[in-house]
mmCIF file of C-alpha atoms in Angstrom:
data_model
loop_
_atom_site.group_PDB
_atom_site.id
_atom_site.type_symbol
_atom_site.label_atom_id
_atom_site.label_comp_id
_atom_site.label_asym_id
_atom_site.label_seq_id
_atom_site.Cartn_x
_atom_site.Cartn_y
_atom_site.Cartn_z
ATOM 1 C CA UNK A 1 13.152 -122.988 -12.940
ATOM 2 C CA UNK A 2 11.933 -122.502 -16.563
ATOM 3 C CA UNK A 3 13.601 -119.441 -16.829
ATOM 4 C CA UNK A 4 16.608 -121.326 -15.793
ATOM 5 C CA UNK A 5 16.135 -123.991 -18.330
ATOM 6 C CA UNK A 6 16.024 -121.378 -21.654
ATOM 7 C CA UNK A 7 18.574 -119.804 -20.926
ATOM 8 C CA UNK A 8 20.600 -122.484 -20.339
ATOM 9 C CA UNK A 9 19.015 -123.538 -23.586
ATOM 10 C CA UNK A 10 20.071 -120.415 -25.144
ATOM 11 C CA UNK A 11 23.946 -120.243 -24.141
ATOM 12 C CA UNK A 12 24.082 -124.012 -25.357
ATOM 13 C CA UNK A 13 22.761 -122.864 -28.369
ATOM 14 C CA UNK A 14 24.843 -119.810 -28.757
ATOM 15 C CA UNK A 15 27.909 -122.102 -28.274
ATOM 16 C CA UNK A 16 26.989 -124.250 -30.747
ATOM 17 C CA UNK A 17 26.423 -121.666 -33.184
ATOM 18 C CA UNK A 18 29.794 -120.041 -32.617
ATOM 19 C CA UNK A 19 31.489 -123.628 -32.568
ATOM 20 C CA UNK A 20 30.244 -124.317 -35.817
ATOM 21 C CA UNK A 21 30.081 -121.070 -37.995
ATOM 22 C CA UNK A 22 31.951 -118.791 -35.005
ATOM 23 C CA UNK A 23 35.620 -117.654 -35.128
ATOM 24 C CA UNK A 24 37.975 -120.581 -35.531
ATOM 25 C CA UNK A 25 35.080 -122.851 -36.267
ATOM 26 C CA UNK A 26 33.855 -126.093 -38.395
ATOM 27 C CA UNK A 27 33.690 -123.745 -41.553
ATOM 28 C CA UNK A 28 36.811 -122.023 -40.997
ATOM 29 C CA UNK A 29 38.534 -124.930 -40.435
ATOM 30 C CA UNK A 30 37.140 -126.739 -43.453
ATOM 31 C CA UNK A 31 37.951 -123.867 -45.555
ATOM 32 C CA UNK A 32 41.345 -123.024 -44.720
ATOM 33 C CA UNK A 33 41.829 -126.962 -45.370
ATOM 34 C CA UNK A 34 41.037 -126.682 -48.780
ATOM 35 C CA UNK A 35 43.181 -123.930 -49.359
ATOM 36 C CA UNK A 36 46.147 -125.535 -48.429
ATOM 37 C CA UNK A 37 45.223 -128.526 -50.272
ATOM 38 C CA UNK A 38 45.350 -126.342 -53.287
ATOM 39 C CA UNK A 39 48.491 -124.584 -52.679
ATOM 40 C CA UNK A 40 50.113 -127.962 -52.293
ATOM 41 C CA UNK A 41 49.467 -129.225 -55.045
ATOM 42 C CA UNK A 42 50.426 -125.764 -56.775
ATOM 43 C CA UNK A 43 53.648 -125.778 -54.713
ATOM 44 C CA UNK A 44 54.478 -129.004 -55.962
ATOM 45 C CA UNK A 45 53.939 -128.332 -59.532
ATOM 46 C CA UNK A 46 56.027 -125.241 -59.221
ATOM 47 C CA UNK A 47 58.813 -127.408 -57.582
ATOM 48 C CA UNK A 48 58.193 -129.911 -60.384
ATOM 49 C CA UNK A 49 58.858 -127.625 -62.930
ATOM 50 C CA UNK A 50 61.968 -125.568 -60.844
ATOM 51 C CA UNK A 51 63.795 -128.621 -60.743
ATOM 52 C CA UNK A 52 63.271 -129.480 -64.788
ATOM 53 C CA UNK A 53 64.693 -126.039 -65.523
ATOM 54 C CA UNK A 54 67.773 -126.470 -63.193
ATOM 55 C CA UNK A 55 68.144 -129.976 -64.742
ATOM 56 C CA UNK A 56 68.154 -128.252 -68.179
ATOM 57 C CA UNK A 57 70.468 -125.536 -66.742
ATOM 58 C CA UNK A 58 72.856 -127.929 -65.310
ATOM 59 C CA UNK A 59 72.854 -129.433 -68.712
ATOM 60 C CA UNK A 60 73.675 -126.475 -70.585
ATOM 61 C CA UNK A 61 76.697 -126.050 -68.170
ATOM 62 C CA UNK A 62 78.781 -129.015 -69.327
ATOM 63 C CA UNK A 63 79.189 -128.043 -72.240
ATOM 64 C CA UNK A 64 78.512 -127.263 -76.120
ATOM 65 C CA UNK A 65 77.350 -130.769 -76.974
ATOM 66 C CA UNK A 66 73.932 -129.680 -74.731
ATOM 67 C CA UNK A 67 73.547 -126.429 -76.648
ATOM 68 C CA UNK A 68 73.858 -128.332 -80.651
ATOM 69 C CA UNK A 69 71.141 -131.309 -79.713
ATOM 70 C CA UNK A 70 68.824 -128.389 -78.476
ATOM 71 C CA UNK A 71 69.294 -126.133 -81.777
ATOM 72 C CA UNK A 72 68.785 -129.449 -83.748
ATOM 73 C CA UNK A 73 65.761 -131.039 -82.017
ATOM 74 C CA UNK A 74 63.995 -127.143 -81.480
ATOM 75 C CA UNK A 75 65.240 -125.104 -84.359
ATOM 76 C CA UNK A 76 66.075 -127.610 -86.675
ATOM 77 C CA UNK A 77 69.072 -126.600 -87.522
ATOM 78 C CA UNK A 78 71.573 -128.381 -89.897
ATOM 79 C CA UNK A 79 75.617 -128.006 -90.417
ATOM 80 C CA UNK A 80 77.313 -126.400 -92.910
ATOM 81 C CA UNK A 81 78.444 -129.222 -95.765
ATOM 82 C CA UNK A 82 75.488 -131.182 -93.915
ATOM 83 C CA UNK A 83 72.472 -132.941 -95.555
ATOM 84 C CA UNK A 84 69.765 -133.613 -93.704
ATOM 85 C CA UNK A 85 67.799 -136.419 -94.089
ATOM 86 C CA UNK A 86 63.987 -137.575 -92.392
ATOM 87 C CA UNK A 87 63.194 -141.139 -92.053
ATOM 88 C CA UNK A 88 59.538 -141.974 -91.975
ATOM 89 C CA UNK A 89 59.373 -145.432 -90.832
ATOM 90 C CA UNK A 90 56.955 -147.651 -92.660
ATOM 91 C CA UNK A 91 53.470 -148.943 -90.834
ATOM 92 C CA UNK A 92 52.607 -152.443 -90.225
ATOM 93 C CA UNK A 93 50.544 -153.205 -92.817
ATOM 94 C CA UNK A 94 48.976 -156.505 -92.719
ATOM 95 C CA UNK A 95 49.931 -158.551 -95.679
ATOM 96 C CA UNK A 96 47.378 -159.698 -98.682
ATOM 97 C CA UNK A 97 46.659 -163.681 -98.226
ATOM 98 C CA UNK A 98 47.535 -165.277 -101.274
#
């Protein structure tokens, strides 16, 4: 009957052991979980990004209008008979108390 009892003791242990760290176990499981929580969020950023570059592509497409606001805004570039002129706006300075 002892005999019996380890190694029924033993086969519950073995099965624990492979449930936890086995094939298809605890570990696995919460590993494989982790790595599809990171390629989410990596998917999604990628998606995030796709759809700004079609937006900007789409944009492009109507017309020339698209294509001058870009070259002024990222090259800073200025007509011919143009003058171009920068406005610095003025901080709120508090005013002296007379």
């Amino acid at each position: 009957m002892k005999i019996f009892a380890v190694i029924l003791l033993a086969i519950i242990a073995v099965l624990g052991w492979q449930t936890y760290s086995g094939r298809n176990g605890i570990l696995q499981y919460r590993e494989t979980e982790q790595k599809l929580k990171a390629a989410s969020s990596h998917t999604e950023r990628l998606q995030r990004r796709n759809q700004a570059l079609e937006d900007e592509i789409s944009d492009l497409k109507q017309g020339n209008r698209v294509v001058e606001e870009l070259a002024r805004s990222e090259l800073g570039m200025v007509k011919q008979d143009e003058t171009f002129y920068r406005v610095i706006e003025k901080e709120d300075k508090p005013s002296p108390s007379k």
